[in-house]
């Protein structure tokens, strides 16, 4: 928070139009900050040149952690911390450890992944971010291009318009996220009236 | 229109249930009609029943996602919510069936003040503790992570301040960024992959509660897959019951179509038949196994004997009547489906009742054989109470959260609707070679 | 423990002794009618008749049934909180204050000897004043109130805990007596002598049908009975499920030329123990 | 022009005939060395029959698994597999020869042989004294066995023939004519019911579980199904990869391979799940009437095979097939298919052999006789290759008029 940047915003209502536009804007050398879409659009991440997420690898590691935690804890408790004779079963009843081992594997993987996801995407209650267009969660795909001192605003706007954008404007927006409520306008940055 | 207007009718069972639980905690389980032989009755029957119902949601969202069954999108969100509420109801029974509920935390593995006294990791009930809590957590995460973008959609459409605040908080500041969607997709897929074995494991472990024992009628190796099939069966029936009501009241006919209903009915007839094969297998093995106790448990106390009626109710509701769904006409009949969904739920309740009660009430030693078991009013009250809880939660959910997965539906709409149909007509007429050429990778 | 079914007369002195020794609660008629009785030791009766409908001329067999202290105890395996487990001496022991009352062990006990404290029978509950309302409602008999005042509580054995509501209890082989005996022996720096410690039921038995001792001690009575004297008569309850009880029974032998069993025990492929249970065939339930 | 008509290459045929030759040679050599004719219930005789039974049942079940694959995907309206549909169709064609062989072996054992080491219950005198077997007489007797076996194999053959006829008629029919498709749904529904009542329940009891005649497990049939199903899927995979390598099946690509790979992966875990459930429940409850089954397998001479079985059929697929890329790699999936077919063959081996051959594995002569086992299996593999290859030549490799064929072509994982 604090830092405010200037962005050119172009809105599209059809993904068939969006993809060529993305290609052209990138070819022209402009940096697309992000595209906000109401639903996941297959292939858009690749079109924007994003690398594959390694969230699932993280999940795998969390899972393995769960497996080891479960197995070592149970084995330690039953064989060394307090070995009990329960029903004449061996002190290391491996078949009986499988269910809990499995459950903890899944639990660690799932919880770890969701927390990592929230951390990476900066999602939490009372987190507020700048929204470039309110219809970005409805039916518009909102392309956001960051303005630097070398950006020719008019040229970009014209390019977006000629590539099928249904709406084009320029906004100043704070970078990142801050704590805030959606029922109150944010007082944390100097506002310039935007689309809504 | 909201389902919440029915809330007042639920207050009674809820209060009823609360009072039953209060009495159980203060005075004791002795008010229930359990005895030295029948240690578990309605309590665990209801537990297994609710857990079974709690399987459909995750099954629909996870397994059908992996099998790419597109029709799931219409019903998955509500079904997942149903799962969570059903598991909440289910969890109450093993907790409040304990003689000393206030010491329930003993089941948690921690080195306590009495020295490092741990829990018994080899007990199926402890596996249940892990399985149910993991299942609840993972289902909740799965469900909620799917809801975040939908909450954001509502947040940005909200008119009142209160709604803006509420949906602003629950949507976690979702923006719809491409990178976030990419991670979200990855998360959903892995959670689905994890939930698939998880959902199977939960009812498997519930079945271990019985199958690991030495009680005739409980100890049988087919229980794990058979319980899972039964859980899917009853879960789908409950989804049908709820979805048909939701569809009617909230006018969602366009989202929950006859196609959805038919697909679910197909799953019902399939799982019903699997369960049927398992019943017959058990009957056969009780004879084939050559153990007198096992034979008696099935042939003297189940299909005949004082509990015969419950066995035949189970057979009729679970195996015979779902076979009517082989008829396409009946599969697509809403009223019939609704009745069948209730019939199946009744049948599956009786399945658990038959397994639990008819097995323990006469096991090995005749001197301990018990009398006919009738539930006391407090057991019934407790059960009704969970109905109140379940429907209250579900109605609140349908009031405050989207019952249809908005983002996913948007995704699917591309492959349906009028323009899609026109396109498909063209494709129909094309020759295979031409078509393949046009779609070459 | 060894119980000789030949000498057992079914007098139930053991049951009374057990109840008195172990503070087994009196639950009252209404609760007994609900099958909530708390006896740790009961006497099962089996009847053998020539025909199923012929009950005027039957042979009766008494079998005192108590916790068998199985080595492969099905009850221990399933307890989620490890409240019941095996002692190093082979006792199947109960930890009352660890028990949370899931009743899973009772379900899984093939002998059905585990007893659950369904209501507050002893006034030892965490919740006070929860007996009178139930008595007023007619759910319980007033007799349980006897355990609430100081005078009547004098009947309790001070060496044994009074169990609270919601926990499972069962025969402990009079573990308080075992401990006492062991301590005495320890103080005297000598091993425990066979027969020095008697369980309450053993002590009360007028025909000495019950013998208790250390099976690992090769000189003990119990060892001699099982391994030397009564090898042919020794059998264990429900051997087929392999729970390995620590209580053995000595089969009842009748000197009669009348045919007892309903039909000849069929040859069953050499499972020897089946034959020993001949008398138990065609058993009919006793109590009801 | 796409190559839609398969032709068996000379090499393919050579391999098939060579394998059949190996099988025949193994049977002859086995006959010479094991001397099955000499002495009832001798080791040699029991082993000879057991090997024949093991292979004929195993290969029949994995071939009929293809029919189940077709039925299940058809019933679920799964369009993705249409482009490769002719492969499982051809594999299921093995049911005639395989079924006839199994019928000959099983009924041959019942009527031609005096051996009772495999099926104790054949020995009526023994049964009369054996209380438990006597109780099972109603199910385990030669008459019922014969009738059920003929009926089961006959129904499979009939339904397969009906399905194939309809499928070929569709090729010849009009484009857009859906009547064949609707009829295929009826046939598939009928087959699923039959499959559930045979492989899903009675048949494994009768053919396999009755070997350990005193023992029983309600899980057994579903377990047998899972085992044969994974091997059957692997077999489908092998033929697809082979045809792709030869330039056939133009519209089948790694998307389809990926999906079959997913099936193999998922059902390998499913197999493990059933294995674990059956084992753990018997271990936990620890009742002699059940643990007797695992005694020779886990603690006795079959210990090595017991654990090898788990490693091959569980550890290997879960480690190797977990990654997306490995399910799309032709070399990996081929390797895993071969491994899994062998693994489940071994699973059937440990289901069948410990019952009749209680002492050492193969009477202590492990290596030599294991080669005999493999030799006979090779014969069956050769036969399978020849017949499936032959069936593949009989029809276009693409069911052109199938309503789902376009969906299959654009299939995308």
PDB file of N, CA and C in Angstrom, chain B residues 163-215:
ATOM      1  N   UNK B 163     -24.727  -6.109   2.938  1.00  0.00           N
ATOM      2  CA  UNK B 163     -24.334  -7.170   2.021  1.00  0.00           C
ATOM      3  C   UNK B 163     -22.922  -6.933   1.514  1.00  0.00           C
ATOM      4  N   UNK B 164     -22.608  -5.660   1.247  1.00  0.00           N
ATOM      5  CA  UNK B 164     -21.255  -5.361   0.786  1.00  0.00           C
ATOM      6  C   UNK B 164     -20.242  -5.780   1.838  1.00  0.00           C
ATOM      7  N   UNK B 165     -20.574  -5.481   3.091  1.00  0.00           N
ATOM      8  CA  UNK B 165     -19.651  -5.844   4.163  1.00  0.00           C
ATOM      9  C   UNK B 165     -19.502  -7.357   4.240  1.00  0.00           C
ATOM     10  N   UNK B 166     -20.658  -8.033   4.313  1.00  0.00           N
ATOM     11  CA  UNK B 166     -20.628  -9.484   4.495  1.00  0.00           C
ATOM     12  C   UNK B 166     -19.903 -10.174   3.337  1.00  0.00           C
ATOM     13  N   UNK B 167     -20.314  -9.852   2.114  1.00  0.00           N
ATOM     14  CA  UNK B 167     -19.689 -10.540   0.981  1.00  0.00           C
ATOM     15  C   UNK B 167     -18.264 -10.051   0.750  1.00  0.00           C
ATOM     16  N   UNK B 168     -17.990  -8.821   1.192  1.00  0.00           N
ATOM     17  CA  UNK B 168     -16.615  -8.338   1.118  1.00  0.00           C
ATOM     18  C   UNK B 168     -15.702  -9.141   2.015  1.00  0.00           C
ATOM     19  N   UNK B 169     -16.227  -9.430   3.202  1.00  0.00           N
ATOM     20  CA  UNK B 169     -15.403 -10.202   4.137  1.00  0.00           C
ATOM     21  C   UNK B 169     -15.206 -11.626   3.633  1.00  0.00           C
ATOM     22  N   UNK B 170     -16.300 -12.284   3.218  1.00  0.00           N
ATOM     23  CA  UNK B 170     -16.185 -13.703   2.879  1.00  0.00           C
ATOM     24  C   UNK B 170     -15.530 -13.937   1.522  1.00  0.00           C
ATOM     25  N   UNK B 171     -15.441 -12.896   0.697  1.00  0.00           N
ATOM     26  CA  UNK B 171     -14.824 -13.133  -0.611  1.00  0.00           C
ATOM     27  C   UNK B 171     -13.317 -12.940  -0.561  1.00  0.00           C
ATOM     28  N   UNK B 172     -12.785 -12.583   0.580  1.00  0.00           N
ATOM     29  CA  UNK B 172     -11.338 -12.561   0.804  1.00  0.00           C
ATOM     30  C   UNK B 172     -10.589 -11.624  -0.132  1.00  0.00           C
ATOM     31  N   UNK B 173     -11.285 -10.678  -0.709  1.00  0.00           N
ATOM     32  CA  UNK B 173     -10.604  -9.764  -1.617  1.00  0.00           C
ATOM     33  C   UNK B 173     -10.266 -10.361  -2.964  1.00  0.00           C
ATOM     34  N   UNK B 174     -11.099 -11.269  -3.418  1.00  0.00           N
ATOM     35  CA  UNK B 174     -10.858 -11.929  -4.710  1.00  0.00           C
ATOM     36  C   UNK B 174     -11.037 -10.920  -5.847  1.00  0.00           C
ATOM     37  N   UNK B 175     -10.130 -10.943  -6.818  1.00  0.00           N
ATOM     38  CA  UNK B 175     -10.230 -10.006  -7.934  1.00  0.00           C
ATOM     39  C   UNK B 175     -10.483 -10.685  -9.265  1.00  0.00           C
ATOM     40  N   UNK B 176     -10.116 -11.950  -9.374  1.00  0.00           N
ATOM     41  CA  UNK B 176     -10.271 -12.621 -10.665  1.00  0.00           C
ATOM     42  C   UNK B 176      -9.021 -12.542 -11.519  1.00  0.00           C
ATOM     43  N   UNK B 177      -7.913 -12.261 -10.887  1.00  0.00           N
ATOM     44  CA  UNK B 177      -6.645 -12.188 -11.621  1.00  0.00           C
ATOM     45  C   UNK B 177      -6.331 -13.530 -12.287  1.00  0.00           C
ATOM     46  N   UNK B 178      -5.727 -13.460 -13.457  1.00  0.00           N
ATOM     47  CA  UNK B 178      -5.435 -14.689 -14.196  1.00  0.00           C
ATOM     48  C   UNK B 178      -4.534 -15.627 -13.401  1.00  0.00           C
ATOM     49  N   UNK B 179      -3.533 -15.045 -12.744  1.00  0.00           N
ATOM     50  CA  UNK B 179      -2.621 -15.878 -11.952  1.00  0.00           C
ATOM     51  C   UNK B 179      -3.386 -16.582 -10.833  1.00  0.00           C
ATOM     52  N   UNK B 180      -4.309 -15.828 -10.226  1.00  0.00           N
ATOM     53  CA  UNK B 180      -5.096 -16.431  -9.143  1.00  0.00           C
ATOM     54  C   UNK B 180      -5.964 -17.566  -9.675  1.00  0.00           C
ATOM     55  N   UNK B 181      -6.545 -17.324 -10.851  1.00  0.00           N
ATOM     56  CA  UNK B 181      -7.377 -18.384 -11.436  1.00  0.00           C
ATOM     57  C   UNK B 181      -6.532 -19.616 -11.725  1.00  0.00           C
ATOM     58  N   UNK B 182      -5.332 -19.373 -12.210  1.00  0.00           N
ATOM     59  CA  UNK B 182      -4.462 -20.505 -12.530  1.00  0.00           C
ATOM     60  C   UNK B 182      -4.199 -21.334 -11.273  1.00  0.00           C
ATOM     61  N   UNK B 183      -3.871 -20.631 -10.191  1.00  0.00           N
ATOM     62  CA  UNK B 183      -3.620 -21.351  -8.934  1.00  0.00           C
ATOM     63  C   UNK B 183      -4.893 -22.003  -8.419  1.00  0.00           C
ATOM     64  N   UNK B 184      -6.000 -21.279  -8.602  1.00  0.00           N
ATOM     65  CA  UNK B 184      -7.284 -21.788  -8.129  1.00  0.00           C
ATOM     66  C   UNK B 184      -7.638 -23.089  -8.842  1.00  0.00           C
ATOM     67  N   UNK B 185      -7.390 -23.120 -10.145  1.00  0.00           N
ATOM     68  CA  UNK B 185      -7.650 -24.338 -10.917  1.00  0.00           C
ATOM     69  C   UNK B 185      -6.797 -25.490 -10.412  1.00  0.00           C
ATOM     70  N   UNK B 186      -5.537 -25.179 -10.227  1.00  0.00           N
ATOM     71  CA  UNK B 186      -4.616 -26.209  -9.740  1.00  0.00           C
ATOM     72  C   UNK B 186      -5.067 -26.718  -8.375  1.00  0.00           C
ATOM     73  N   UNK B 187      -5.453 -25.776  -7.514  1.00  0.00           N
ATOM     74  CA  UNK B 187      -5.918 -26.149  -6.178  1.00  0.00           C
ATOM     75  C   UNK B 187      -7.154 -27.035  -6.255  1.00  0.00           C
ATOM     76  N   UNK B 188      -8.118 -26.633  -7.088  1.00  0.00           N
ATOM     77  CA  UNK B 188      -9.358 -27.419  -7.186  1.00  0.00           C
ATOM     78  C   UNK B 188      -9.063 -28.837  -7.653  1.00  0.00           C
ATOM     79  N   UNK B 189      -8.176 -28.922  -8.634  1.00  0.00           N
ATOM     80  CA  UNK B 189      -7.885 -30.231  -9.202  1.00  0.00           C
ATOM     81  C   UNK B 189      -7.216 -31.132  -8.173  1.00  0.00           C
ATOM     82  N   UNK B 190      -6.237 -30.587  -7.459  1.00  0.00           N
ATOM     83  CA  UNK B 190      -5.539 -31.420  -6.469  1.00  0.00           C
ATOM     84  C   UNK B 190      -6.473 -31.757  -5.317  1.00  0.00           C
ATOM     85  N   UNK B 191      -7.283 -30.768  -4.898  1.00  0.00           N
ATOM     86  CA  UNK B 191      -8.220 -31.073  -3.810  1.00  0.00           C
ATOM     87  C   UNK B 191      -9.210 -32.140  -4.260  1.00  0.00           C
ATOM     88  N   UNK B 192      -9.621 -32.081  -5.526  1.00  0.00           N
ATOM     89  CA  UNK B 192     -10.515 -33.120  -6.038  1.00  0.00           C
ATOM     90  C   UNK B 192      -9.809 -34.464  -6.018  1.00  0.00           C
ATOM     91  N   UNK B 193      -8.559 -34.459  -6.454  1.00  0.00           N
ATOM     92  CA  UNK B 193      -7.781 -35.702  -6.448  1.00  0.00           C
ATOM     93  C   UNK B 193      -7.605 -36.248  -5.046  1.00  0.00           C
ATOM     94  N   UNK B 194      -7.437 -35.351  -4.073  1.00  0.00           N
ATOM     95  CA  UNK B 194      -7.281 -35.805  -2.692  1.00  0.00           C
ATOM     96  C   UNK B 194      -8.612 -36.265  -2.116  1.00  0.00           C
ATOM     97  N   UNK B 195      -9.677 -35.547  -2.505  1.00  0.00           N
ATOM     98  CA  UNK B 195     -10.981 -35.865  -1.916  1.00  0.00           C
ATOM     99  C   UNK B 195     -11.496 -37.213  -2.390  1.00  0.00           C
ATOM    100  N   UNK B 196     -11.105 -37.607  -3.599  1.00  0.00           N
ATOM    101  CA  UNK B 196     -11.632 -38.867  -4.113  1.00  0.00           C
ATOM    102  C   UNK B 196     -11.257 -40.042  -3.224  1.00  0.00           C
ATOM    103  N   UNK B 197      -9.960 -40.279  -2.964  1.00  0.00           N
ATOM    104  CA  UNK B 197      -9.666 -41.367  -2.023  1.00  0.00           C
ATOM    105  C   UNK B 197     -10.149 -41.046  -0.611  1.00  0.00           C
ATOM    106  N   UNK B 198     -10.207 -39.759  -0.281  1.00  0.00           N
ATOM    107  CA  UNK B 198     -10.633 -39.393   1.077  1.00  0.00           C
ATOM    108  C   UNK B 198     -12.077 -39.814   1.318  1.00  0.00           C
ATOM    109  N   UNK B 199     -12.913 -39.514   0.327  1.00  0.00           N
ATOM    110  CA  UNK B 199     -14.335 -39.803   0.494  1.00  0.00           C
ATOM    111  C   UNK B 199     -14.533 -41.321   0.596  1.00  0.00           C
ATOM    112  N   UNK B 200     -13.721 -42.074  -0.157  1.00  0.00           N
ATOM    113  CA  UNK B 200     -13.817 -43.525  -0.040  1.00  0.00           C
ATOM    114  C   UNK B 200     -13.311 -43.974   1.326  1.00  0.00           C
ATOM    115  N   UNK B 201     -12.253 -43.310   1.794  1.00  0.00           N
ATOM    116  CA  UNK B 201     -11.655 -43.752   3.053  1.00  0.00           C
ATOM    117  C   UNK B 201     -12.596 -43.531   4.233  1.00  0.00           C
ATOM    118  N   UNK B 202     -13.385 -42.469   4.167  1.00  0.00           N
ATOM    119  CA  UNK B 202     -14.206 -42.148   5.332  1.00  0.00           C
ATOM    120  C   UNK B 202     -15.213 -43.258   5.613  1.00  0.00           C
ATOM    121  N   UNK B 203     -15.960 -43.625   4.590  1.00  0.00           N
ATOM    122  CA  UNK B 203     -16.947 -44.661   4.869  1.00  0.00           C
ATOM    123  C   UNK B 203     -16.285 -46.020   5.039  1.00  0.00           C
ATOM    124  N   UNK B 204     -15.128 -46.175   4.418  1.00  0.00           N
ATOM    125  CA  UNK B 204     -14.366 -47.400   4.658  1.00  0.00           C
ATOM    126  C   UNK B 204     -14.035 -47.518   6.136  1.00  0.00           C
ATOM    127  N   UNK B 205     -13.585 -46.416   6.696  1.00  0.00           N
ATOM    128  CA  UNK B 205     -13.196 -46.454   8.105  1.00  0.00           C
ATOM    129  C   UNK B 205     -14.424 -46.627   8.990  1.00  0.00           C
ATOM    130  N   UNK B 206     -15.525 -45.995   8.590  1.00  0.00           N
ATOM    131  CA  UNK B 206     -16.764 -46.225   9.341  1.00  0.00           C
ATOM    132  C   UNK B 206     -17.110 -47.721   9.303  1.00  0.00           C
ATOM    133  N   UNK B 207     -16.916 -48.332   8.133  1.00  0.00           N
ATOM    134  CA  UNK B 207     -17.239 -49.754   8.041  1.00  0.00           C
ATOM    135  C   UNK B 207     -16.271 -50.581   8.875  1.00  0.00           C
ATOM    136  N   UNK B 208     -15.040 -50.094   9.031  1.00  0.00           N
ATOM    137  CA  UNK B 208     -14.073 -50.809   9.884  1.00  0.00           C
ATOM    138  C   UNK B 208     -14.564 -50.879  11.325  1.00  0.00           C
ATOM    139  N   UNK B 209     -15.314 -49.873  11.761  1.00  0.00           N
ATOM    140  CA  UNK B 209     -15.869 -49.914  13.118  1.00  0.00           C
ATOM    141  C   UNK B 209     -16.559 -51.243  13.374  1.00  0.00           C
ATOM    142  N   UNK B 210     -17.205 -51.725  12.347  1.00  0.00           N
ATOM    143  CA  UNK B 210     -17.939 -52.980  12.504  1.00  0.00           C
ATOM    144  C   UNK B 210     -17.097 -54.158  12.054  1.00  0.00           C
ATOM    145  N   UNK B 211     -16.462 -53.991  10.894  1.00  0.00           N
ATOM    146  CA  UNK B 211     -15.844 -55.151  10.258  1.00  0.00           C
ATOM    147  C   UNK B 211     -14.607 -55.656  10.996  1.00  0.00           C
ATOM    148  N   UNK B 212     -13.971 -54.829  11.808  1.00  0.00           N
ATOM    149  CA  UNK B 212     -12.797 -55.326  12.525  1.00  0.00           C
ATOM    150  C   UNK B 212     -13.183 -56.170  13.732  1.00  0.00           C
ATOM    151  N   UNK B 213     -14.448 -56.129  14.107  1.00  0.00           N
ATOM    152  CA  UNK B 213     -14.849 -56.777  15.352  1.00  0.00           C
ATOM    153  C   UNK B 213     -14.984 -58.286  15.160  1.00  0.00           C
ATOM    154  N   UNK B 214     -15.393 -58.953  16.221  1.00  0.00           N
ATOM    155  CA  UNK B 214     -15.630 -60.393  16.097  1.00  0.00           C
ATOM    156  C   UNK B 214     -17.117 -60.710  16.149  1.00  0.00           C
ATOM    157  N   UNK B 215     -17.941 -59.684  16.065  1.00  0.00           N
ATOM    158  CA  UNK B 215     -19.384 -59.895  16.168  1.00  0.00           C
ATOM    159  C   UNK B 215     -19.910 -60.495  14.862  1.00  0.00           C
TER     160      UNK B 215
END
